[in-house]
Coordinates of C-alpha atoms and ligand atoms in Angstrom, one line a residue:
X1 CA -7.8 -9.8 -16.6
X2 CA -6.6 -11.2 -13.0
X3 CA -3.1 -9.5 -11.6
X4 CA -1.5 -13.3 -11.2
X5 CA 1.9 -12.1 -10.0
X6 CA 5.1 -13.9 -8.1
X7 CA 8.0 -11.8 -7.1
X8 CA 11.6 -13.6 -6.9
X9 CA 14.6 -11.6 -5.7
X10 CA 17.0 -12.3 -3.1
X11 CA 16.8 -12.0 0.7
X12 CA 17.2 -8.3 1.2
X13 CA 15.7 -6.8 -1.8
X14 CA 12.3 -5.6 -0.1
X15 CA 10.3 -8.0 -1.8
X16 CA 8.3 -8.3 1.6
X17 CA 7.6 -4.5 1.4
X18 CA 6.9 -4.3 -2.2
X19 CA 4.2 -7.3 -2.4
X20 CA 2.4 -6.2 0.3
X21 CA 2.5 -2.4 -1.0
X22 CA 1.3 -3.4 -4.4
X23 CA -1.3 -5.8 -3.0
X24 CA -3.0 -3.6 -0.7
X25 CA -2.7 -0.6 -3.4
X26 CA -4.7 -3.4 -5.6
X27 CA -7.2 -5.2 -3.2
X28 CA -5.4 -8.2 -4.1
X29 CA -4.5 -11.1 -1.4
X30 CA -0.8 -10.8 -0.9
X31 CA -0.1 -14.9 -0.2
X32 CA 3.2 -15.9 1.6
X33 CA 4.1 -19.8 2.0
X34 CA 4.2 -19.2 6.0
X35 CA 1.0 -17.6 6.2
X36 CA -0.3 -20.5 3.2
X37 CA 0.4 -23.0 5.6
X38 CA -0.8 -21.2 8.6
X39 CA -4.2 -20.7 6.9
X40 CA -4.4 -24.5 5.8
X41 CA -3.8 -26.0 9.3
X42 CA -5.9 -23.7 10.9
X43 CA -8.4 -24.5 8.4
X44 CA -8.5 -28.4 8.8
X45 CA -8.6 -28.9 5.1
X46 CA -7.1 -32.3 4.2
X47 CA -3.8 -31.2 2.9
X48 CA -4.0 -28.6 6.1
X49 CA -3.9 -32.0 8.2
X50 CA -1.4 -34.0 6.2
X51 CA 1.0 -30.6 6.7
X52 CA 0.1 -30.5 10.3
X53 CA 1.1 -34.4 11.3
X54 CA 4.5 -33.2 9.0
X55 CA 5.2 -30.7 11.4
X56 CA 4.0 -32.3 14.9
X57 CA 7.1 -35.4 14.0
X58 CA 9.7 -31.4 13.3
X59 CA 9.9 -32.4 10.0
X60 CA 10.1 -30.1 6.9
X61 CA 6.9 -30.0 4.5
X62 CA 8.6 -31.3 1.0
X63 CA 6.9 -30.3 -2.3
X64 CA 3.7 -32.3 -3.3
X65 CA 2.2 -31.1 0.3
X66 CA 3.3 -27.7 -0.7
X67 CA 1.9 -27.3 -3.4
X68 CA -1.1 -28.7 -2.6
X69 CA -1.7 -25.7 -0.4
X70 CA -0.5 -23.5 -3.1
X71 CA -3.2 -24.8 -4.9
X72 CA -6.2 -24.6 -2.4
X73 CA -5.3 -21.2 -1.8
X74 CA -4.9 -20.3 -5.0
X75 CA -8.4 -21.2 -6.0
X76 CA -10.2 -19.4 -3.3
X77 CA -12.3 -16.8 -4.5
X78 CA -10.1 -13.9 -3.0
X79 CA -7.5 -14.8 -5.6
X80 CA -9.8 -14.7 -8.5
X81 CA -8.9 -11.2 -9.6
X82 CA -5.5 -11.7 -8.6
X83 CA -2.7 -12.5 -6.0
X84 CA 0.9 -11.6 -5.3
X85 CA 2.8 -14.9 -4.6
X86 CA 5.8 -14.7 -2.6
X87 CA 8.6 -17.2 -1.3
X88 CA 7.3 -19.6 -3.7
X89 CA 8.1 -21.1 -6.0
X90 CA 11.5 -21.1 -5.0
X91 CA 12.8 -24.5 -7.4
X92 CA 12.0 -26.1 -11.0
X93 CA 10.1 -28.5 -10.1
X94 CA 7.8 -26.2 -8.1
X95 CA 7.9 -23.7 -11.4
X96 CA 6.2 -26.7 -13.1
X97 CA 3.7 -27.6 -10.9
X98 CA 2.5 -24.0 -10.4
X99 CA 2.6 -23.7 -14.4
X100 CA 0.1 -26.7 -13.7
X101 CA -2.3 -24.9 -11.3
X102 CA -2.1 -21.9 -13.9
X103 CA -3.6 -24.0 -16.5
X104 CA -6.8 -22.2 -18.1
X105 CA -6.3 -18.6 -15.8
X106 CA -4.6 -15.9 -17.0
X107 CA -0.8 -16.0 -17.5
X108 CA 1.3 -15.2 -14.5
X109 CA 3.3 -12.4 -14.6
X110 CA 7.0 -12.6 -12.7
X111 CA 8.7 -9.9 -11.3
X112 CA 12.8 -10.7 -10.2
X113 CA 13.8 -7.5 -7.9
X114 CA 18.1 -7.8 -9.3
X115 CA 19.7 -6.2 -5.9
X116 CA 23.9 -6.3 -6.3
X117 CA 25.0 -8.8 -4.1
X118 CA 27.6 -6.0 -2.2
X119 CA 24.2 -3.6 -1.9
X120 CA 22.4 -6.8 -0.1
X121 CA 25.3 -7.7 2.2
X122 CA 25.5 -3.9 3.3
X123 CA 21.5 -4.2 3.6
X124 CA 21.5 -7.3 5.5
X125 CA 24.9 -6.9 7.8
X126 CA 24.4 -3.5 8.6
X127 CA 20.7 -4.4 10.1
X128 CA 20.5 -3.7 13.3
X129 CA 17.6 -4.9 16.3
X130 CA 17.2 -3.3 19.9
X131 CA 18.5 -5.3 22.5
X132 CA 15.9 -4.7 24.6
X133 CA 12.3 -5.1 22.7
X134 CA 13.7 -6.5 19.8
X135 CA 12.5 -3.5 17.4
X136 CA 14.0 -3.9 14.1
X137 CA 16.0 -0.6 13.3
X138 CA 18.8 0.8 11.8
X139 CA 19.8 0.9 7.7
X140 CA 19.3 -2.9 6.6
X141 CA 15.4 -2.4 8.0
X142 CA 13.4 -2.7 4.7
X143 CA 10.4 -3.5 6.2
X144 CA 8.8 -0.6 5.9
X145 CA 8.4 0.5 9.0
X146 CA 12.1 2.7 9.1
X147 CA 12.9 5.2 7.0
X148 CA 16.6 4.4 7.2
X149 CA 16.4 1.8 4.5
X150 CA 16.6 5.0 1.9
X151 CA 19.3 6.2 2.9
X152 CA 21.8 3.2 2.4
X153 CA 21.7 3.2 -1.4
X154 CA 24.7 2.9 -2.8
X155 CA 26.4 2.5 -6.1
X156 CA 26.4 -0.8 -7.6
X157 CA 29.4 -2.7 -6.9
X158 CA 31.4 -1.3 -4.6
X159 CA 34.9 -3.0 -3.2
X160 CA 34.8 -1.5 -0.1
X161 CA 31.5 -3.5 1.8
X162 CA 33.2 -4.2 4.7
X163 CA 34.3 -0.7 5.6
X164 CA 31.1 0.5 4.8
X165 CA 29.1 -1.7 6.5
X166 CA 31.5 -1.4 9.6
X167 CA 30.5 2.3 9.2
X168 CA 26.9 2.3 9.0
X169 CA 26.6 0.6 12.0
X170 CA 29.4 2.3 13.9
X171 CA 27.2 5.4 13.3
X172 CA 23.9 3.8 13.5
X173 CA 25.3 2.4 17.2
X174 CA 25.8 5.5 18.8
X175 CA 21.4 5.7 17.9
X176 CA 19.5 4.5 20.4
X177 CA 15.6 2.5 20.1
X178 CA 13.0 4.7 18.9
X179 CA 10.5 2.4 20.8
X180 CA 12.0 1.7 24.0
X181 CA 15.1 3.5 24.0
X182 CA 17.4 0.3 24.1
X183 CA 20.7 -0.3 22.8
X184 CA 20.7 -1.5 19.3
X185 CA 22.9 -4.2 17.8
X186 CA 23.3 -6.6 15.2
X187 CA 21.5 -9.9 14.8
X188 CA 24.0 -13.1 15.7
X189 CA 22.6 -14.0 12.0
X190 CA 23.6 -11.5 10.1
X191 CA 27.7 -11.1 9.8
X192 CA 28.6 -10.6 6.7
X193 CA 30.0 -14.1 6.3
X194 CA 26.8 -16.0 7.1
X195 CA 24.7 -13.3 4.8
X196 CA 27.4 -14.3 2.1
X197 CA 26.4 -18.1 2.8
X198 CA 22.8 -17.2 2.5
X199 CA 23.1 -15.3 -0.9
X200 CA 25.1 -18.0 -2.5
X201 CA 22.5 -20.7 -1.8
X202 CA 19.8 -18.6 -2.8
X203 CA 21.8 -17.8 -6.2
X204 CA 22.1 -21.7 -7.0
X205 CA 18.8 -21.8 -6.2
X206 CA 17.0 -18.9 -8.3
X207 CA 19.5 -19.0 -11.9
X208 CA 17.5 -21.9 -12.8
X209 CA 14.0 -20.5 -11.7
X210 CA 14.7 -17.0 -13.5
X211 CA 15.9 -19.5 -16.7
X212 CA 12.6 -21.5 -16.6
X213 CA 10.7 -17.8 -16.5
X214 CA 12.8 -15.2 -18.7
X215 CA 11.5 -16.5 -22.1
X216 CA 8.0 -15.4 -21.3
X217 CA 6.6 -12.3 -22.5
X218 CA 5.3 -11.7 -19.0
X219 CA 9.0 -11.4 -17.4
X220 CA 10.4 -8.5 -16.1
X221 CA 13.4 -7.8 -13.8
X222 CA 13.9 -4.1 -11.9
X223 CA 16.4 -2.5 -10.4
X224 CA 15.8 -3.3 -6.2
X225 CA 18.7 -0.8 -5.2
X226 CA 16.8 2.3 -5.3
X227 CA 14.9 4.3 -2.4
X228 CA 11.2 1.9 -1.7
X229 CA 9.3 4.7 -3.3
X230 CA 11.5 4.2 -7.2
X231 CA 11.0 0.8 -6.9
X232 CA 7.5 0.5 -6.5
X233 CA 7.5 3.0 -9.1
X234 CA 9.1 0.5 -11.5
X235 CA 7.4 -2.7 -10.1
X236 CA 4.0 -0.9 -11.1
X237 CA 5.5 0.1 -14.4
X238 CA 6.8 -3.5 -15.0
X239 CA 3.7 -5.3 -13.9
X240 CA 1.7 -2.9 -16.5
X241 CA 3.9 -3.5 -19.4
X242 CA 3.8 -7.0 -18.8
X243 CA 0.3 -7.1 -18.3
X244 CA -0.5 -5.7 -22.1
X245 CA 2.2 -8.5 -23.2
X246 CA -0.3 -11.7 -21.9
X247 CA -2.6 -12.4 -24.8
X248 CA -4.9 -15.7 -24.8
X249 CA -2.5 -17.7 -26.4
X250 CA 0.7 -15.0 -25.1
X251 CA 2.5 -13.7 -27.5
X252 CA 5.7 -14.5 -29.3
X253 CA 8.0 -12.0 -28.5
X254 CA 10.8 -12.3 -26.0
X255 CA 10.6 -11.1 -22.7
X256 CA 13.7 -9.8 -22.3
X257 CA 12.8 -6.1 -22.0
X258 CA 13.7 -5.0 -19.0
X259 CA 12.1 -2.5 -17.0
X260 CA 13.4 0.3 -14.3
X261 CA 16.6 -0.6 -14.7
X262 CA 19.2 2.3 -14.0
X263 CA 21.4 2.9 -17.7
Ligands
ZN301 ZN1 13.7 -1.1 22.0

């Protein structure tokens, strides 16, 4: 049976990192809405050009052209065994219409990476670039390429985010580039106000998409706040247990079992 996975979790929960991880250990196209849209331009299909002339007038491509493109893609023949979807669908009514595209492939499997929102803000605020080259460094990089992102995990909840964000950068300051050398510091976009902003739209956003996805048997949510490493270890674990839960027809259990997730 094809791996048809999408992965939902908030900015900040390695999602990036953990698709392309789990893709590459699969030989299975890891498909991103920027690089979707990339592809389709460059490739002059008809919905390619419609998305193209919607970008020349710096206008934002709405829904039907988007999943259009979601569409072509997903019917190439690198996706027939599989893909990992990512960044979309990120509403309802895109839910439905991929449920749409779905219709007569094997059943999608969803995996929502649950980060607590004071772990993502220390993730996020405490992310630090170099001034210099622009090198992303410090804790908040989850994107693979530092090792520092293990170190930051922290117990679920905890009051003081502020203090400890101030902290991890305070000590991660005194670091300097490992690429150039340069003085790093934190991106204009990520105080912990704005991060705050970003997480509650993206929590108005995703309760409804998690609603419209946590009946199926094919549903799983793990625990993001754990080193890279424990989490892919659960996202494999997940995707396998839900894999044996997609019959033909599904089947009529709940899928509420939750997998990974720390007692
Ligand atoms: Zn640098």
């Amino acid at each position: 049976m094809a791996l048809n996975l999408i992965m939902l979790g908030p900015p900040g929960a390695g999602k990036g990192t953990q698709a392309e991880r789990f893709a590459r250990s699969r030989g299975i196209p890891r498909v991103s809405t920027g690089d979707m849209l990339r592809q389709a331009v460059q490739a002059g299909t008809e919905i390619g050009r419609r998305a193209k002339s919607i970008m020349d007038r710096g206008e934002l491509v709405g829904d039907d052209v988007m999943i259009g493109i979601v569409k072509e893609r997903l019917d190439r023949d690198d996706a027939r065994a599989g893909f990992v979807l990512e960044g979309f669908p990120r509403t309802v009514a895109q839910a439905s219409a991929l449920d749409t595209i779905m219709t007569g492939r094997d059943p999608l499997i969803v995996i929502d990476i649950v980060v607590p929102e004071a772990e993502l803000v220390l993730r996020l605020a405490s992310r630090l670039i170099c001034e210099d080259c622009g090198f992303n460094a410090g804790p908040g990089n989850n994107d693979g390429k530092g090792a520092a992102a293990d170190k930051v995990v922290l117990p679920a909840a905890n009051p003081m985010v502020s203090e400890m964000v101030a902290a991890v950068r305070a000590s991660s300051e005194a670091q300097r580039c490992r690429r150039c050398g340069g003085r790093l510091v934190q991106r204009t976009d990520d105080n912990e106000a704005i991060v705050r902003e970003r997480l509650k739209v993206y929590r108005a956003q995703s309760e409804p998409l998690v609603e419209h996805y946590k009946g199926r048997p094919t549903f799983r949510s793990i625990d993001g706040a754990q080193a890279p490493d424990r989490v892919a270890a659960d996202l494999a674990h997940a995707i396998e247990s839900a894999g044996n839960h997609r019959g033909p027809m599904g089947t009529p259990e709940m899928g509420t079992a939750r997998s990974g997730v720390r007692p």
